[in-house]
Every structure is written in C-alpha cells, then in structure tokens.
CSV table of C-alpha atoms in Angstrom, one decimal:
chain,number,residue,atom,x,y,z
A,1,UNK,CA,127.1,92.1,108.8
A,2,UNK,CA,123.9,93.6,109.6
A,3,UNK,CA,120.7,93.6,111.3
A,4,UNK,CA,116.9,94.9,112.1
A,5,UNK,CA,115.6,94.5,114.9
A,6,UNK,CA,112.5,94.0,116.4
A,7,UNK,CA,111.1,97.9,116.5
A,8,UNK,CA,112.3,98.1,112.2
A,9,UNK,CA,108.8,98.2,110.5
A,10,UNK,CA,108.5,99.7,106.9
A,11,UNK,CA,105.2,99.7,105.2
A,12,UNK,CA,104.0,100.7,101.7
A,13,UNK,CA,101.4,100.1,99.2
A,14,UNK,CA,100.5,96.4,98.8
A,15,UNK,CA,99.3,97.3,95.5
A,16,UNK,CA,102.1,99.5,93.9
A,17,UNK,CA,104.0,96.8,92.0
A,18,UNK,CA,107.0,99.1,91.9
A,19,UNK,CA,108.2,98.2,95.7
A,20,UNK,CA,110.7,96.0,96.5
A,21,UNK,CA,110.9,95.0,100.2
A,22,UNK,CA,113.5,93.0,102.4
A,23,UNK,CA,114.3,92.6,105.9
A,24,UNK,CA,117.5,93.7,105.3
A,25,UNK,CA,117.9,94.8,101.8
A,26,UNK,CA,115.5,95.3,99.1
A,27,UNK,CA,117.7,94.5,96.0
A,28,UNK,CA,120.6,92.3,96.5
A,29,UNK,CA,122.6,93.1,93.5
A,30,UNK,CA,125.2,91.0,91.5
A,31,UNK,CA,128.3,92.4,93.8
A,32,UNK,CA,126.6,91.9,96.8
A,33,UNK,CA,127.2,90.0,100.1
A,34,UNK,CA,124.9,89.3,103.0
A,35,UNK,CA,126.5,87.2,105.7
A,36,UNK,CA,126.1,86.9,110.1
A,37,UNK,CA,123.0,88.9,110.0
A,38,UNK,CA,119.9,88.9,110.9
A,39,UNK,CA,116.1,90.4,110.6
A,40,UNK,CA,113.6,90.7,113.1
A,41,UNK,CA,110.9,93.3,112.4
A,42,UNK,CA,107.3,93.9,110.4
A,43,UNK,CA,107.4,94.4,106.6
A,44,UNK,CA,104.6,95.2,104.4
A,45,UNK,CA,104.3,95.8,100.9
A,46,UNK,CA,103.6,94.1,97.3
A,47,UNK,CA,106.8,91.7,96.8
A,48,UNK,CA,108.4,91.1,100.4
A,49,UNK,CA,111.6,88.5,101.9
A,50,UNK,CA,112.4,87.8,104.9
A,51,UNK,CA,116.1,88.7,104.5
A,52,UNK,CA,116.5,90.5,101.0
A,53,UNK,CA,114.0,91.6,98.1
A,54,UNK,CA,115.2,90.4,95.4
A,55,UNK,CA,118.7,88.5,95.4
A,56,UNK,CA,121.6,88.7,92.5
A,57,UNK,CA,124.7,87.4,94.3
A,58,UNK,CA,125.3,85.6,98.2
A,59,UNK,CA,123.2,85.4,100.8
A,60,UNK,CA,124.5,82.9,103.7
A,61,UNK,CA,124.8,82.6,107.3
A,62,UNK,CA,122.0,84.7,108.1
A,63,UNK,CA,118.5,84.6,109.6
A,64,UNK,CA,114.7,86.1,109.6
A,65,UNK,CA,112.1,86.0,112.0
A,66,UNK,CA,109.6,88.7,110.8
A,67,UNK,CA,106.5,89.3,110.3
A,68,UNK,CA,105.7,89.6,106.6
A,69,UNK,CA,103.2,90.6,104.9
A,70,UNK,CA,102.2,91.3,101.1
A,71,UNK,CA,101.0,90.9,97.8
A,72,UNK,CA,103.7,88.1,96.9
A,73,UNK,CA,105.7,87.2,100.0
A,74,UNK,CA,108.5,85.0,101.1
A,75,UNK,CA,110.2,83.5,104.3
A,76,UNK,CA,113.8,84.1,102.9
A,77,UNK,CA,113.4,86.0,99.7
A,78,UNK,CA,110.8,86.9,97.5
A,79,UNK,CA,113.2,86.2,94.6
A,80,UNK,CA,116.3,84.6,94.1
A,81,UNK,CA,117.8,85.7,90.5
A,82,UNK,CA,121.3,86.6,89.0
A,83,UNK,CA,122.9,89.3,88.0
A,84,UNK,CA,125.1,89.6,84.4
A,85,UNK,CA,128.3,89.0,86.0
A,86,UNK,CA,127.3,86.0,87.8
A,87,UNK,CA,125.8,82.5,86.9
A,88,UNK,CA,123.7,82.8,89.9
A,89,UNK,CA,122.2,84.1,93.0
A,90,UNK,CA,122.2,82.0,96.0
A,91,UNK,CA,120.8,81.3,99.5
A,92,UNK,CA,122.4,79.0,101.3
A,93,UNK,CA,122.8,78.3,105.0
A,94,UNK,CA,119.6,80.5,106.1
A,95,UNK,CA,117.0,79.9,107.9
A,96,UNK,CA,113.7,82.0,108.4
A,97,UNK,CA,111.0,81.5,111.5
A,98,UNK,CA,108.9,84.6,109.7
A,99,UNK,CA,104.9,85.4,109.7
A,100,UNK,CA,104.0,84.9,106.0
A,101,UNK,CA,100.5,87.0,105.8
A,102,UNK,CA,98.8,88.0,102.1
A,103,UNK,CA,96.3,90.9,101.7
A,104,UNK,CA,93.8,89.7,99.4
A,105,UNK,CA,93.0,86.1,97.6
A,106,UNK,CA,95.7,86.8,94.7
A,107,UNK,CA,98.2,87.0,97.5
A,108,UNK,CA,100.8,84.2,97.2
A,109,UNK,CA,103.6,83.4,100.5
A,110,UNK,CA,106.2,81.1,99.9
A,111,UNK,CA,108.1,79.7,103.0
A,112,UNK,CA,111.6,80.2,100.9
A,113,UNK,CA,110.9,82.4,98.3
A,114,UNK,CA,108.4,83.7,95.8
A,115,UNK,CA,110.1,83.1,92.2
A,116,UNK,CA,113.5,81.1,91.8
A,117,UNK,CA,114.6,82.1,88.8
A,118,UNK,CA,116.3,80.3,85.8
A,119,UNK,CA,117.3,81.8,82.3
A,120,UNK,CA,116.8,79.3,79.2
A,121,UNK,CA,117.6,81.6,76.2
A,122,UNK,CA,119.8,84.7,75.5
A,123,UNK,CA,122.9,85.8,76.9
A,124,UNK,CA,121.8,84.7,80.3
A,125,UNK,CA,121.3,81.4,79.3
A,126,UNK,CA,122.2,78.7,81.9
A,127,UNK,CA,122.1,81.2,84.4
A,128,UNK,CA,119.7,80.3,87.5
A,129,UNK,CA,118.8,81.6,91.6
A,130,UNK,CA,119.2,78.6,94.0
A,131,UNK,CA,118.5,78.0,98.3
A,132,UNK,CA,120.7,75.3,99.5
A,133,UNK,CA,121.0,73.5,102.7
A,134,UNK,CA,118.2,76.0,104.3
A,135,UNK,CA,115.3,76.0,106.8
A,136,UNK,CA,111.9,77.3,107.2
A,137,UNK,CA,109.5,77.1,109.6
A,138,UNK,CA,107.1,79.9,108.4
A,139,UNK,CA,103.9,80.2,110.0
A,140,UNK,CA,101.1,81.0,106.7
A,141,UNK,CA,97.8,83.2,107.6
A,142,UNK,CA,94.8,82.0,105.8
A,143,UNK,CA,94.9,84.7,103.1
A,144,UNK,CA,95.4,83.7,99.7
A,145,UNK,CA,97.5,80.7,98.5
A,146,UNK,CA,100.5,78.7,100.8
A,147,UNK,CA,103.5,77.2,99.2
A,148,UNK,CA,105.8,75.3,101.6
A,149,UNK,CA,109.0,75.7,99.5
A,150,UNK,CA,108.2,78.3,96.1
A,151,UNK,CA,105.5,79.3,93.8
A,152,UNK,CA,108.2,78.6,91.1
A,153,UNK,CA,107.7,74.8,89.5
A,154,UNK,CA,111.8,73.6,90.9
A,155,UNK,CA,110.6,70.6,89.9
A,156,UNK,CA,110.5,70.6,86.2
A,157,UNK,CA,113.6,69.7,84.5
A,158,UNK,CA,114.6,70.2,80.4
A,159,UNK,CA,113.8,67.4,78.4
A,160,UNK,CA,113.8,66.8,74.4
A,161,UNK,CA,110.7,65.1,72.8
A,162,UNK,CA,110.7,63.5,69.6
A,163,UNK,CA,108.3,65.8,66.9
A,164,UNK,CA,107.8,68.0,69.3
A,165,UNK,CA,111.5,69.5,69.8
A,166,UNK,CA,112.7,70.9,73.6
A,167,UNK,CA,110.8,72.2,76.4
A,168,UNK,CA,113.0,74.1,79.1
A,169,UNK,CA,113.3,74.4,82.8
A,170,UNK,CA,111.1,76.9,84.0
A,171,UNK,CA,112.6,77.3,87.4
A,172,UNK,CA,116.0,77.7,89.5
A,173,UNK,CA,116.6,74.8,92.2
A,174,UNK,CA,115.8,74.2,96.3
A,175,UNK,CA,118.6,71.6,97.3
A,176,UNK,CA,119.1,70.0,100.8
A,177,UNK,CA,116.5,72.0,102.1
A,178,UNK,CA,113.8,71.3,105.1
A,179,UNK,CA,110.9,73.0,106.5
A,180,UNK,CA,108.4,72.2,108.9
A,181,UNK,CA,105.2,70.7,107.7
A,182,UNK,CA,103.6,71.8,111.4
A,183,UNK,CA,100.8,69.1,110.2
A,184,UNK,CA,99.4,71.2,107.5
A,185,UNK,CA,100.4,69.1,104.3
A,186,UNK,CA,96.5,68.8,103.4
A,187,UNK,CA,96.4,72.5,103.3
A,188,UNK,CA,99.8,74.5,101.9
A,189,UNK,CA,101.1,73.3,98.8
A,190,UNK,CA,104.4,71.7,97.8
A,191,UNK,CA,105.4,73.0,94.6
A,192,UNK,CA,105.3,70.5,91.7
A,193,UNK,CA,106.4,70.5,87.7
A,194,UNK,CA,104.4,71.8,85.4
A,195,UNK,CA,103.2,68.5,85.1
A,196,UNK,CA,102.2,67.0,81.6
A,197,UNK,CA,103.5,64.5,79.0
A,198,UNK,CA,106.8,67.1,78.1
A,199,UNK,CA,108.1,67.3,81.5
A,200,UNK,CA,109.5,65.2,83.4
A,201,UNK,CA,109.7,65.6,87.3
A,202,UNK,CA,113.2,65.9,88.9
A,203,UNK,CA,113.9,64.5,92.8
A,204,UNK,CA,112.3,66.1,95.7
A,205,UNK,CA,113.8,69.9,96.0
A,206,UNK,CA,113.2,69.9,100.1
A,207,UNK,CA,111.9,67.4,102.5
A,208,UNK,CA,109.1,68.2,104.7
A,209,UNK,CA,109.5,67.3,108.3
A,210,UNK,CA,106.7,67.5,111.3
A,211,UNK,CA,107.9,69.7,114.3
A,212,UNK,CA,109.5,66.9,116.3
A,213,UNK,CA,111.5,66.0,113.7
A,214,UNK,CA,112.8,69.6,113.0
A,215,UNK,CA,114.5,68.8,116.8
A,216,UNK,CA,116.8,65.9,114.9
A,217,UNK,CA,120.2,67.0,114.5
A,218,UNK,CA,120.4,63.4,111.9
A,219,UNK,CA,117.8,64.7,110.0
A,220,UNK,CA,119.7,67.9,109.1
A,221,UNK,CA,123.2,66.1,108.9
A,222,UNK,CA,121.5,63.6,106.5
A,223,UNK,CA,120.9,66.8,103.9
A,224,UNK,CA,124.4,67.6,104.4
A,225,UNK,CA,123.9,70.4,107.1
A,226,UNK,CA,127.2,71.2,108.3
A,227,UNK,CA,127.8,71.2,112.3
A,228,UNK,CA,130.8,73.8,112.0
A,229,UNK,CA,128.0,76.3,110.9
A,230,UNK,CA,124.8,74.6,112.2
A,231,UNK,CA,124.1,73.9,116.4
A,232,UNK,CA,120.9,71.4,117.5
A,233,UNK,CA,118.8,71.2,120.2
A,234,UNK,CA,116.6,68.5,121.4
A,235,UNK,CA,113.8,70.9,121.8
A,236,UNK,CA,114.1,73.9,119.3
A,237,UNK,CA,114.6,74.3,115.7
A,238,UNK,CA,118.2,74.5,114.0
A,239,UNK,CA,119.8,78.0,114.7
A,240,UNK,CA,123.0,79.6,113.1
A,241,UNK,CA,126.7,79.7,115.3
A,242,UNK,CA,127.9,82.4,113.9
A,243,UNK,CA,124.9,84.6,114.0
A,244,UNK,CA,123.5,86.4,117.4
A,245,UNK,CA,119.8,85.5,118.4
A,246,UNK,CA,117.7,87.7,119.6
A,247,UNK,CA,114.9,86.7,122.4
A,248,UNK,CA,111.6,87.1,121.2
C-alpha cells in the first residue's frame, strides 16, 4: 500500500541512461508487491512509468494519473520483465489517466508500457512481462513517437519455417486490455508484429475504444473485467474499489 501525491515531483537527466524512474517505485524486483496504491505527481527522466520503473514480480490494483515525461516513457510501466525466481512480471488490474510527454524526436511514450519483455533462449527461456485486464487513457504530447499499447511487437508469435528453421517471439503479451482511442487512431500507433513472411500475427493484444465507449460497463465485462474489483460510471472512465481517488 502506497502512494504519491500530487506535490511528489522527481526530476533527472533525460539523457543519462542510467535512471530508472516510477511513480511509485523505480525497480520492482522479483519479490516485490505493489497493490491499493496509487501515483499522482510529475516525473521526469530517461526511462519513466506511471506506477513502477521497471517491474519483476506483481503489480495490481493500483492506479497513475501523472504527468510523465522522458526519453522512453510509459502510462503504467516503462518495462514489464521478470526476475530469476519468477516466470514473469505482471500488471494486471491497473489503470493509468497519466501525461505521456517525450523530450526530443527519439522520444518514444507508450500508453502501457515501453518494452514487454520475453526471454527466447538461456536459462530464462519461456520466461515473459505481461498487462492483463488493464486501462489507459493517456493523453500523448506531440513529441516524438505515440504507441497506444507498447513499442514492443506483442503481436508476433513463434513460428517454424520449413529451410529456414524458427524465428522466436520478440515480445511479452497485452491481454484483455482497453484504452481510449480519444479519436486519434490516424495519428498514435498500435503496435503490430514484426511483420514479414516468418511471422505470423497473433489476435488483437487490446481493443481500442472512443471516449463514450470507455463509459460502458459491457464493454469492460466483455474483456473479463471483474465488477468485485472494477466500479462504472455512465459518465467517467473505469476506476478501482479498493483504491482511494484523489480529486484532481
């Protein structure tokens, strides 16, 4: 259980690739828990999330509604990973309302997270991050590039091909997720495969809905959000039962 609040604002170099921000935690390692909390405050730095840095274990329950802004940036996390004693990290049951800003052209923002790991080879193998039953309704400044879901390709699945042998996954998974489109899908991208002859493309990771639709209690329960941890409104985004929320 824990929480920043509206005056929490840490800032560092955008450009020293050695930071590791998150609005509540910057490294979420493999024994670690974050549950009925929340982050409300301004973050800036090279790799930002919303609720956690980078995440090796659990993250559920829990909220961000920041303004974020950075090199490589996103809503919930800017990576979800796992850690040796684990077979994954995951997200599930979040939602983020954050400001996604980038600093310079290269910058990338990611409404769930940056990178969404998955481990093909080694003693890792197998192993994979993954955001579950989550929403986002990140707002993007027009500074560098937009992804509604990840800049990781969730949508590219192993395959074998005859004479040319076996191409792996090069990403973790987005399942039962939403976000709001806010009638922008000409201009932020939705993460695809890494498209091509080898790889065949998997079913969609999340479903982008326009703002009205976000107010549909039957479009969440359709995606298997649960109403013991989820309550609807007619006019206002999902929120969390279990989790306070703060007035803006």
């Amino acid at each position: 259980y824990s929480y920043s609040n509206e005056k929490t604002k840490i800032e560092v170099d955008t450009a020293n690739e050695n930071t590791l921000i998150g609005g509540l935690v910057g490294l979420n390692e493999e024994t670690g828990h974050v549950r009925f909390s929340f982050s409300k405050g301004e973050f800036k730095g090279y790799a930002v999330g919303g609720l956690v840095g980078t995440n090796k274990n659990y993250v559920y329950e829990s909220y961000a509604d920041n303004t974020l802004t950075g090199k490589y940036v996103g809503g919930l996390a800017y990576s979800v990973s796992f850690g040796n004693g684990n077979e994954l990290g995951s997200i599930s049951n979040c939602y983020t309302l954050s400001q996604l800003n980038g600093v310079d052209k290269h910058s990338v923002k990611s409404g769930f997270a940056y990178v969404i790991d998955y481990c093909s080879e080694g003693d890792n193998a197998g192993k994979y991050g993954l955001i579950y039953h989550c929403f986002s309704g990140v707002l993007f400044n027009e500074v560098g590039d937009n992804f509604f879901e990840t800049h990781s390709r969730v949508r590219t699945e192993t395959t074998h091909i005859m004479f040319f042998g076996k191409f792996d996954r090069v990403a973790g998974f987005i399942v039962d997720c939403i976000y709001d489109k806010k009638g922008r899908e000409a201009e932020v991208i939705t993460q695809g495969a890494l498209v091509g002859f080898f790889n065949p493309i998997t079913r969609e990771p999340a479903i982008g809905l326009e703002t009205n639709e976000c107010f549909d209690v039957n479009n969440f329960t359709a995606q298997e959000f649960s109403t013991n941890i989820w309550q609807f409104s007619a006019d206002y985004y999902p929120e969390l039962i279990n989790v306070v929320k703060v007035a803006n």
